[in-house]
Amino acid sequence: SLGWVDVDHVITRKMQLIAEAEQLKPAFMKEVDSHFTEFVNSLVAKSALLDSSSPASLFPASCAEKELHKAKNSRAPPEHGKIFTARRSLLDELFEVSHIRTIYHMFIALLIVFILSTLLVDFIDEGRLVLGFDLLVFVFGKFPVVFCTWLCMFGATVVVPYNLFVWWAQGYSSSSHRAIHSFFYGMLFTLFQIAGLGFGPTYVAVSYALPPASRFIVILEQVRLVMKGHSFIRENVPRVLSSVKDKSGTVHIPRISQYLYFLFAPTLIYRDNYPRNPTIRWGYVATKFAQVLGSLFYAYYIFVRLCIPQFRNSSQETFNLRGLVLCIFNSILPGVLILFLVFFAFLHCWLNAFAEMLRFADRMFYKDWWNSTSYANYYRTWNVVVHDWLYYYAYRDFLWFFGKKFRAAAMLSVFTVSAAVHEYVLSICFGFFYPVLFCLFTCFGVVFNFTLNDRRKGPFWNVIMWTSLFLGQGVIICLYSQEWYARQYCPTENPTFLDYLKPRSWSCHMKM
């Protein structure tokens, strides 16, 4: 009354409203999530219904034939293959939330602490600032050899698979011995995959004694191009067979420009056309490449501050259970940080940068793997790009060939192939065979996949998943680092083939 306001009453009422809003927030979010789930399920059901319908019911009579042909070729039905659609990467969406962006800022602050600690320790030990990056210079050495090797690999992948497919497709319909015709070109393609892309880059990496990071570039690019070539042939051969069977008279052969786009596109599943963005955000591209560079220096400081001081002296100690346990638990922190950096630098920054430059609109290179409560879901969401290739060309093709009753065998075969390729990459890049990752993949990975399956829900199982993931990273960093330094400080004269297979860290006790 009389124009005066009871301030205490207003503040009390405001606090009551805030408390009521906080109480209503969980129910509101649950209701939104429920409606969103129903909406997405409705869209999926409608999409499946549309894909199973006849073309006449999908388009009005006035629709141009060219647009119909383009719509049919730009996407495959769900039962036949992956559907590409325009969508952003999950981290790009999450970073718009200030709370999530703060976590990103915390990692930047940790990098600053690593840099300051390295500079201060070097200044105290040397009496001056040491700004050299000898480790980076070493691991990325012999770059001209790497570039020439990549140029040869890429040029061969552009020329050989595409021309082999064109020659096979043009002569298949008129051939009187189609089985022999297909077998001949299939053997040429297989020979190129094994000898050209398989043996050639491996020979260069070993014979030129490329350092580890340079080997990783060559071998990972080798694996990528092999998978790309297989996808191109696997997606286009059935279309040629179908057109010949239907006697349509026209054999569909992709243009070389479509094949070239696919070789650079951040996907391993071939399509003639992908959803495209209208413009290129060059600022976004520069930011992503800068983040890749920052992640590279981040990894450098992790090795300098957390790994090298620990493992450099490990050869002075005998191999025993106590030292192994301490090594594993001391390696968990650098192992987890390296895991995050590999995910962020490659699956988010690197792939998004190339997607932006190519206006590639489908940015679902990963899903929310950090929320996984089962290893089955973790394997599906960690690296969607590779998972799609394994699912459609290994798992689904295995079931198509042997029958759907062999699902367990198909899953085991996919695990074995994935583990073998991972171990092959590490063996060539490190220069020794120490199947730690293969054993973790084929033993614990398979067990966890069947025990920690999709029926496991709730926060408890997410904690179990993260705990096992932490321990696994500690084992990998510890054992591979010990073996690396054992090979450096305990060399053998005139090594035999068995010397490359037998772990050196089990018997190396030489003083540094």
XYZ file of C-alpha atoms in Angstrom:
512
model
C 0.000 0.000 0.000
C 1.005 3.677 -0.463
C 3.494 2.642 -3.201
C 5.840 0.691 -0.894
C 6.994 -2.784 -1.913
C 7.676 -5.555 0.583
C 11.121 -6.604 -0.679
C 11.405 -9.637 1.599
C 8.049 -10.917 0.399
C 9.075 -10.499 -3.280
C 12.382 -12.330 -2.730
C 10.668 -15.135 -0.836
C 8.067 -15.512 -3.571
C 10.798 -15.545 -6.252
C 12.679 -18.298 -4.440
C 9.474 -20.316 -4.166
C 8.875 -19.982 -7.900
C 12.465 -21.074 -8.647
C 12.071 -24.110 -6.378
C 8.784 -25.034 -8.065
C 10.387 -24.655 -11.489
C 13.264 -26.939 -10.469
C 10.741 -29.531 -9.279
C 8.861 -29.344 -12.566
C 12.022 -29.524 -14.728
C 12.526 -33.337 -14.583
C 8.890 -34.011 -15.442
C 9.045 -31.475 -18.269
C 12.250 -32.959 -19.723
C 10.815 -36.463 -19.452
C 7.683 -35.365 -21.280
C 9.742 -33.664 -24.015
C 11.904 -36.765 -24.395
C 8.816 -38.959 -24.659
C 7.247 -36.795 -27.357
C 10.569 -36.530 -29.219
C 10.979 -40.317 -29.178
C 7.457 -40.790 -30.515
C 8.121 -38.201 -33.218
C 11.364 -39.900 -34.350
C 9.745 -43.340 -34.323
C 6.905 -41.967 -36.422
C 9.385 -40.541 -38.944
C 11.241 -43.866 -39.151
C 7.986 -45.749 -39.674
C 6.892 -43.341 -42.398
C 10.303 -43.579 -44.070
C 10.126 -47.382 -44.118
C 6.584 -47.207 -45.519
C 7.641 -44.789 -48.240
C 10.661 -46.897 -49.221
C 8.511 -50.007 -49.506
C 5.914 -48.228 -51.627
C 5.885 -48.084 -55.391
C 7.469 -45.094 -57.125
C 4.083 -44.082 -58.493
C 2.694 -43.596 -54.994
C 5.704 -41.584 -53.853
C 5.595 -38.841 -56.456
C 2.797 -36.990 -58.156
C 2.157 -37.615 -61.795
C 3.623 -34.228 -62.705
C 7.003 -34.998 -61.085
C 9.854 -34.891 -63.558
C 11.498 -38.195 -64.419
C 14.922 -36.705 -63.741
C 14.008 -35.815 -60.161
C 12.602 -39.296 -59.600
C 15.804 -40.904 -60.878
C 17.895 -38.607 -58.675
C 15.819 -39.391 -55.574
C 16.078 -43.125 -56.169
C 19.839 -43.043 -56.622
C 20.668 -40.662 -53.771
C 19.558 -43.027 -51.021
C 19.126 -46.715 -50.443
C 16.212 -48.348 -48.614
C 16.902 -49.243 -44.981
C 16.894 -52.940 -45.776
C 19.551 -52.442 -48.471
C 22.012 -49.962 -47.008
C 22.828 -46.856 -45.075
C 20.712 -43.730 -45.480
C 22.639 -40.461 -45.594
C 20.875 -37.363 -44.333
C 21.937 -33.828 -43.426
C 22.831 -33.655 -39.732
C 25.461 -32.010 -37.539
C 28.084 -33.681 -35.399
C 27.008 -34.242 -31.839
C 29.852 -32.257 -30.268
C 29.047 -29.230 -32.430
C 25.558 -29.278 -30.951
C 26.748 -29.920 -27.405
C 29.335 -27.137 -27.503
C 26.501 -24.669 -27.923
C 25.589 -25.484 -24.308
C 27.751 -23.407 -21.976
C 28.081 -26.218 -19.418
C 29.511 -28.622 -22.015
C 31.747 -25.912 -23.494
C 33.251 -25.424 -20.023
C 34.536 -29.028 -20.118
C 36.284 -28.181 -23.388
C 37.808 -25.129 -21.687
C 39.035 -27.360 -18.842
C 40.984 -29.500 -21.314
C 42.535 -26.349 -22.795
C 43.525 -25.238 -19.287
C 45.125 -28.660 -18.703
C 47.149 -28.230 -21.897
C 48.357 -24.844 -20.651
C 49.419 -26.475 -17.373
C 51.346 -29.161 -19.302
C 53.127 -26.487 -21.346
C 54.015 -24.398 -18.284
C 55.263 -27.406 -16.322
C 57.456 -28.531 -19.234
C 58.923 -25.074 -19.718
C 59.567 -24.584 -15.997
C 61.170 -27.994 -15.544
C 63.383 -27.447 -18.584
C 64.327 -23.981 -17.305
C 65.236 -25.346 -13.876
C 67.238 -28.264 -15.301
C 68.919 -26.452 -18.203
C 68.995 -22.886 -16.933
C 67.265 -21.724 -20.124
C 64.020 -22.208 -22.004
C 64.084 -25.285 -24.211
C 61.569 -24.806 -27.009
C 62.577 -27.715 -29.228
C 60.127 -30.393 -30.296
C 62.567 -33.202 -30.959
C 59.955 -35.903 -30.401
C 57.561 -34.445 -32.997
C 60.399 -33.979 -35.485
C 61.412 -37.611 -35.010
C 57.989 -39.289 -35.231
C 56.974 -37.322 -38.354
C 60.331 -37.727 -40.095
C 60.948 -38.648 -43.745
C 57.843 -36.774 -44.858
C 58.833 -36.673 -48.584
C 58.768 -40.491 -48.653
C 55.360 -40.451 -46.975
C 53.945 -37.970 -49.478
C 55.268 -39.865 -52.514
C 53.903 -43.127 -51.132
C 50.469 -41.583 -50.554
C 50.472 -40.077 -54.049
C 51.177 -43.480 -55.595
C 48.540 -45.192 -53.438
C 45.877 -42.623 -54.210
C 46.655 -42.482 -57.934
C 46.509 -46.279 -58.196
C 43.190 -46.337 -56.305
C 41.741 -43.758 -58.679
C 42.824 -45.595 -61.836
C 42.692 -49.335 -61.138
C 39.369 -50.078 -59.354
C 37.370 -47.646 -61.461
C 38.703 -48.857 -64.804
C 38.433 -52.519 -63.835
C 34.785 -51.954 -62.955
C 34.090 -50.050 -66.186
C 35.708 -52.743 -68.346
C 33.863 -55.496 -66.486
C 30.496 -53.694 -66.675
C 30.809 -52.872 -70.382
C 31.676 -56.439 -71.336
C 29.475 -58.335 -68.892
C 26.161 -58.085 -70.749
C 27.638 -59.158 -74.095
C 29.916 -61.871 -72.691
C 29.024 -65.489 -73.457
C 30.971 -66.679 -70.392
C 29.876 -64.251 -67.713
C 31.180 -66.311 -64.801
C 34.678 -66.504 -66.282
C 34.490 -62.826 -67.246
C 33.555 -61.840 -63.690
C 36.116 -64.188 -62.128
C 38.915 -62.713 -64.230
C 38.183 -59.097 -63.295
C 37.453 -60.079 -59.705
C 40.876 -61.705 -59.432
C 42.533 -58.607 -60.922
C 40.793 -56.411 -58.375
C 41.720 -58.759 -55.514
C 45.328 -58.848 -56.710
C 45.422 -55.060 -56.724
C 43.940 -54.878 -53.218
C 46.407 -57.408 -51.800
C 49.593 -56.685 -53.752
C 49.187 -53.065 -54.878
C 47.545 -51.481 -51.841
C 48.448 -54.215 -49.377
C 52.078 -55.186 -49.894
C 53.393 -52.013 -51.565
C 52.881 -49.404 -48.796
C 53.895 -51.923 -46.121
C 57.152 -52.611 -47.957
C 57.886 -48.882 -48.203
C 57.171 -48.305 -44.503
C 59.468 -51.139 -43.429
C 62.263 -50.853 -45.978
C 62.619 -47.073 -45.576
C 62.455 -47.437 -41.760
C 59.817 -44.730 -41.449
C 59.310 -43.367 -37.914
C 56.081 -44.270 -36.043
C 53.809 -41.320 -36.932
C 54.859 -41.428 -40.595
C 54.098 -45.141 -40.648
C 50.682 -44.481 -39.137
C 49.907 -42.041 -41.963
C 50.895 -44.554 -44.654
C 49.252 -47.626 -43.103
C 46.002 -45.944 -42.061
C 45.681 -44.429 -45.524
C 46.366 -47.869 -46.972
C 43.523 -49.386 -44.920
C 41.188 -46.506 -45.816
C 41.768 -46.869 -49.560
C 41.328 -50.655 -49.424
C 37.958 -50.177 -47.690
C 36.958 -47.441 -50.147
C 37.794 -49.609 -53.157
C 35.820 -52.521 -51.757
C 32.796 -50.319 -51.075
C 32.814 -48.888 -54.597
C 32.851 -52.348 -56.196
C 30.408 -53.820 -53.672
C 27.798 -51.096 -54.224
C 27.993 -50.945 -58.029
C 28.323 -54.580 -59.091
C 24.777 -55.533 -57.896
C 23.322 -52.659 -59.912
C 24.968 -53.933 -63.085
C 23.798 -57.477 -62.390
C 20.265 -56.221 -61.756
C 20.151 -54.174 -64.979
C 21.393 -57.142 -67.037
C 18.899 -59.452 -65.365
C 16.029 -57.042 -66.044
C 17.278 -56.526 -69.633
C 16.936 -52.778 -69.253
C 19.593 -52.178 -71.885
C 21.354 -49.446 -69.900
C 24.223 -50.303 -67.582
C 24.719 -47.738 -64.830
C 28.377 -46.670 -64.551
C 29.243 -43.897 -62.077
C 31.122 -40.891 -63.360
C 34.772 -40.547 -62.444
C 33.913 -37.304 -60.621
C 31.496 -39.204 -58.364
C 34.193 -41.763 -57.593
C 36.773 -39.050 -56.854
C 34.365 -37.285 -54.511
C 33.826 -40.555 -52.662
C 37.571 -41.087 -52.227
C 37.845 -37.768 -50.378
C 34.451 -37.865 -48.626
C 34.474 -38.743 -44.892
C 32.539 -41.980 -45.365
C 33.359 -45.563 -46.338
C 29.955 -46.270 -47.930
C 29.726 -45.403 -51.629
C 26.759 -43.487 -53.053
C 26.454 -41.670 -56.368
C 25.154 -38.616 -54.520
C 25.273 -37.439 -50.931
C 23.342 -34.683 -49.160
C 25.311 -31.455 -49.622
C 25.425 -28.157 -47.784
C 24.924 -24.997 -49.848
C 28.098 -23.175 -48.730
C 31.533 -23.767 -47.205
C 32.377 -22.117 -43.874
C 36.103 -21.583 -44.235
C 36.349 -20.203 -40.708
C 34.932 -23.493 -39.433
C 37.506 -25.407 -41.508
C 40.379 -23.340 -40.129
C 39.116 -23.843 -36.571
C 38.964 -27.621 -36.974
C 42.458 -27.867 -38.433
C 43.749 -25.625 -35.622
C 42.135 -27.990 -33.117
C 43.837 -30.949 -34.810
C 47.181 -29.170 -34.474
C 46.424 -28.333 -30.840
C 45.547 -31.981 -30.153
C 48.865 -33.013 -31.701
C 50.811 -30.761 -29.327
C 48.572 -31.959 -26.488
C 49.625 -35.564 -27.201
C 53.255 -34.436 -27.380
C 53.149 -32.942 -23.886
C 51.331 -35.995 -22.504
C 54.135 -38.236 -23.722
C 56.842 -35.822 -22.552
C 55.415 -35.283 -19.072
C 53.602 -38.552 -18.276
C 54.984 -41.349 -20.429
C 58.647 -40.903 -21.338
C 59.933 -40.256 -17.768
C 58.147 -43.381 -16.559
C 59.032 -45.819 -19.340
C 62.548 -44.577 -20.057
C 63.660 -46.103 -16.750
C 61.530 -49.214 -16.963
C 64.323 -51.199 -18.629
C 66.347 -50.843 -15.422
C 63.841 -52.971 -13.521
C 63.128 -56.659 -13.852
C 59.807 -57.748 -15.260
C 57.588 -58.683 -12.287
C 53.944 -58.583 -11.287
C 54.300 -55.662 -8.897
C 55.999 -53.468 -11.481
C 53.422 -54.450 -14.110
C 50.475 -53.508 -11.883
C 52.032 -50.154 -10.979
C 52.832 -49.497 -14.632
C 49.254 -50.209 -15.718
C 47.673 -47.923 -13.129
C 50.221 -45.158 -13.784
C 49.372 -45.415 -17.499
C 45.626 -44.978 -17.085
C 45.684 -41.148 -17.070
C 47.838 -40.717 -20.208
C 45.958 -43.582 -21.873
C 42.566 -41.976 -21.298
C 43.816 -38.559 -22.408
C 45.207 -40.087 -25.609
C 41.858 -41.819 -26.182
C 40.009 -38.511 -25.888
C 42.503 -36.761 -28.146
C 42.272 -39.424 -30.876
C 38.491 -39.210 -30.779
C 38.370 -35.409 -30.783
C 41.174 -34.780 -33.281
C 40.251 -37.386 -35.879
C 36.587 -38.370 -35.537
C 35.403 -34.836 -34.804
C 37.864 -32.227 -36.099
C 39.559 -33.947 -39.051
C 36.430 -35.523 -40.521
C 34.337 -32.402 -39.989
C 36.990 -30.249 -41.669
C 36.967 -32.416 -44.801
C 33.188 -32.692 -44.692
C 32.907 -28.904 -44.617
C 35.319 -28.434 -47.525
C 33.367 -31.020 -49.565
C 29.990 -29.655 -48.370
C 29.262 -33.185 -47.101
C 26.136 -32.727 -44.983
C 25.938 -35.993 -43.008
C 28.242 -35.365 -40.035
C 27.263 -38.357 -37.894
C 30.791 -39.740 -37.589
C 30.120 -40.858 -34.013
C 27.286 -40.963 -31.518
C 27.099 -40.484 -27.754
C 29.465 -43.365 -26.990
C 30.312 -41.848 -23.603
C 26.768 -42.621 -22.415
C 27.036 -46.310 -23.327
C 25.961 -48.817 -20.698
C 27.100 -51.769 -22.804
C 30.074 -52.562 -24.967
C 27.729 -53.558 -27.761
C 26.465 -49.974 -27.889
C 29.991 -48.586 -27.447
C 31.250 -50.465 -30.522
C 28.326 -49.110 -32.562
C 28.703 -45.484 -31.489
C 32.468 -44.903 -31.043
C 33.348 -44.835 -34.754
C 30.220 -44.843 -36.911
C 32.237 -44.507 -40.136
C 34.096 -47.803 -39.664
C 31.140 -49.498 -37.976
C 28.943 -48.863 -41.017
C 31.507 -50.523 -43.295
C 31.877 -53.540 -41.005
C 28.131 -53.845 -40.560
C 27.119 -53.713 -44.225
C 30.116 -55.391 -45.880
C 31.274 -57.874 -43.216
C 28.362 -58.671 -40.894
C 25.434 -58.376 -43.325
C 27.293 -60.045 -46.199
C 28.282 -62.910 -43.882
C 24.611 -63.458 -42.982
C 23.601 -63.187 -46.647
C 26.137 -65.872 -47.598
C 25.733 -68.323 -44.684
C 22.223 -67.567 -43.451
C 20.679 -65.532 -40.654
C 20.987 -68.359 -38.118
C 24.752 -67.719 -37.898
C 24.517 -64.303 -36.240
C 26.955 -65.203 -33.459
C 29.488 -66.514 -35.982
C 29.056 -63.352 -38.056
C 29.691 -61.173 -35.006
C 32.774 -63.192 -34.038
C 34.136 -62.945 -37.576
C 33.706 -59.159 -37.536
C 35.520 -58.949 -34.186
C 38.344 -61.128 -35.508
C 38.770 -59.096 -38.693
C 38.687 -55.788 -36.794
C 41.171 -57.032 -34.179
C 43.524 -58.404 -36.858
C 43.520 -55.111 -38.788
C 44.125 -53.084 -35.617
C 47.013 -55.348 -34.635
C 48.429 -55.218 -38.171
C 48.466 -51.411 -38.036
C 50.192 -51.336 -34.650
C 52.711 -54.049 -35.583
C 53.840 -52.271 -38.751
C 53.876 -48.825 -37.161
C 55.781 -49.840 -34.010
C 58.069 -52.287 -35.784
C 57.326 -55.297 -33.580
C 54.579 -57.864 -33.029
C 53.101 -57.706 -29.542
C 49.420 -58.728 -29.810
C 48.147 -56.883 -26.735
C 45.323 -55.115 -28.563
C 44.419 -58.293 -30.469
C 44.065 -60.259 -27.214
C 42.031 -57.498 -25.574
C 39.806 -57.284 -28.637
C 39.230 -60.989 -29.246
C 39.083 -62.071 -25.591
C 37.765 -59.331 -23.337
C 36.058 -57.457 -26.171
C 34.014 -60.485 -27.207
C 33.180 -61.400 -23.598
C 32.105 -57.862 -22.740
C 30.099 -57.616 -25.948
C 27.968 -60.625 -24.959
C 27.823 -59.952 -21.204
C 27.567 -56.147 -21.204
C 24.907 -56.149 -23.909
C 22.031 -53.813 -24.697
C 19.898 -55.234 -21.881
C 22.213 -53.534 -19.388
C 20.747 -50.149 -18.495
C 21.357 -47.584 -15.806
C 24.274 -45.523 -14.462
C 25.916 -48.535 -12.771
C 26.657 -50.192 -16.106
C 28.016 -46.947 -17.520
C 30.460 -46.849 -14.576
C 31.437 -50.477 -15.275
C 32.003 -49.647 -18.945
C 34.204 -46.645 -18.142
C 36.186 -48.564 -15.494
C 37.008 -51.374 -17.909
C 37.813 -48.832 -20.625
C 40.238 -47.015 -18.301
C 41.975 -50.267 -17.355
C 42.193 -51.322 -20.999
C 43.846 -48.044 -21.986
C 46.305 -48.431 -19.134
C 47.240 -51.939 -20.282
C 47.732 -50.808 -23.886
C 49.906 -47.781 -23.058
C 51.944 -49.697 -20.471
C 52.748 -52.856 -22.434
C 53.391 -51.222 -25.806
C 55.584 -48.518 -24.236
C 57.611 -51.086 -22.278
C 58.149 -53.135 -25.416
C 59.157 -50.045 -27.420
C 61.882 -49.059 -24.971
C 63.019 -52.667 -24.552
C 63.539 -52.852 -28.321
C 65.520 -49.606 -28.208
C 67.814 -50.464 -25.312
C 68.110 -54.243 -25.726
C 68.842 -54.782 -29.427
C 69.770 -58.232 -30.707
C 72.524 -59.029 -33.143
C 71.401 -60.802 -36.319
C 67.764 -61.107 -35.209
C 65.728 -64.021 -36.519
C 62.041 -64.028 -37.372
C 61.198 -65.347 -33.897
C 62.974 -62.364 -32.340
C 60.381 -60.075 -33.895
C 57.574 -62.187 -32.397
C 58.961 -62.728 -28.882
C 58.352 -59.830 -26.432
C 61.684 -58.228 -25.605
C 60.389 -56.467 -22.466
C 60.058 -59.780 -20.631
C 63.801 -60.377 -20.627
C 65.425 -56.961 -21.075
C 67.221 -55.806 -17.925
C 70.033 -53.733 -19.500
C 70.995 -50.566 -17.633
C 70.508 -47.340 -19.521
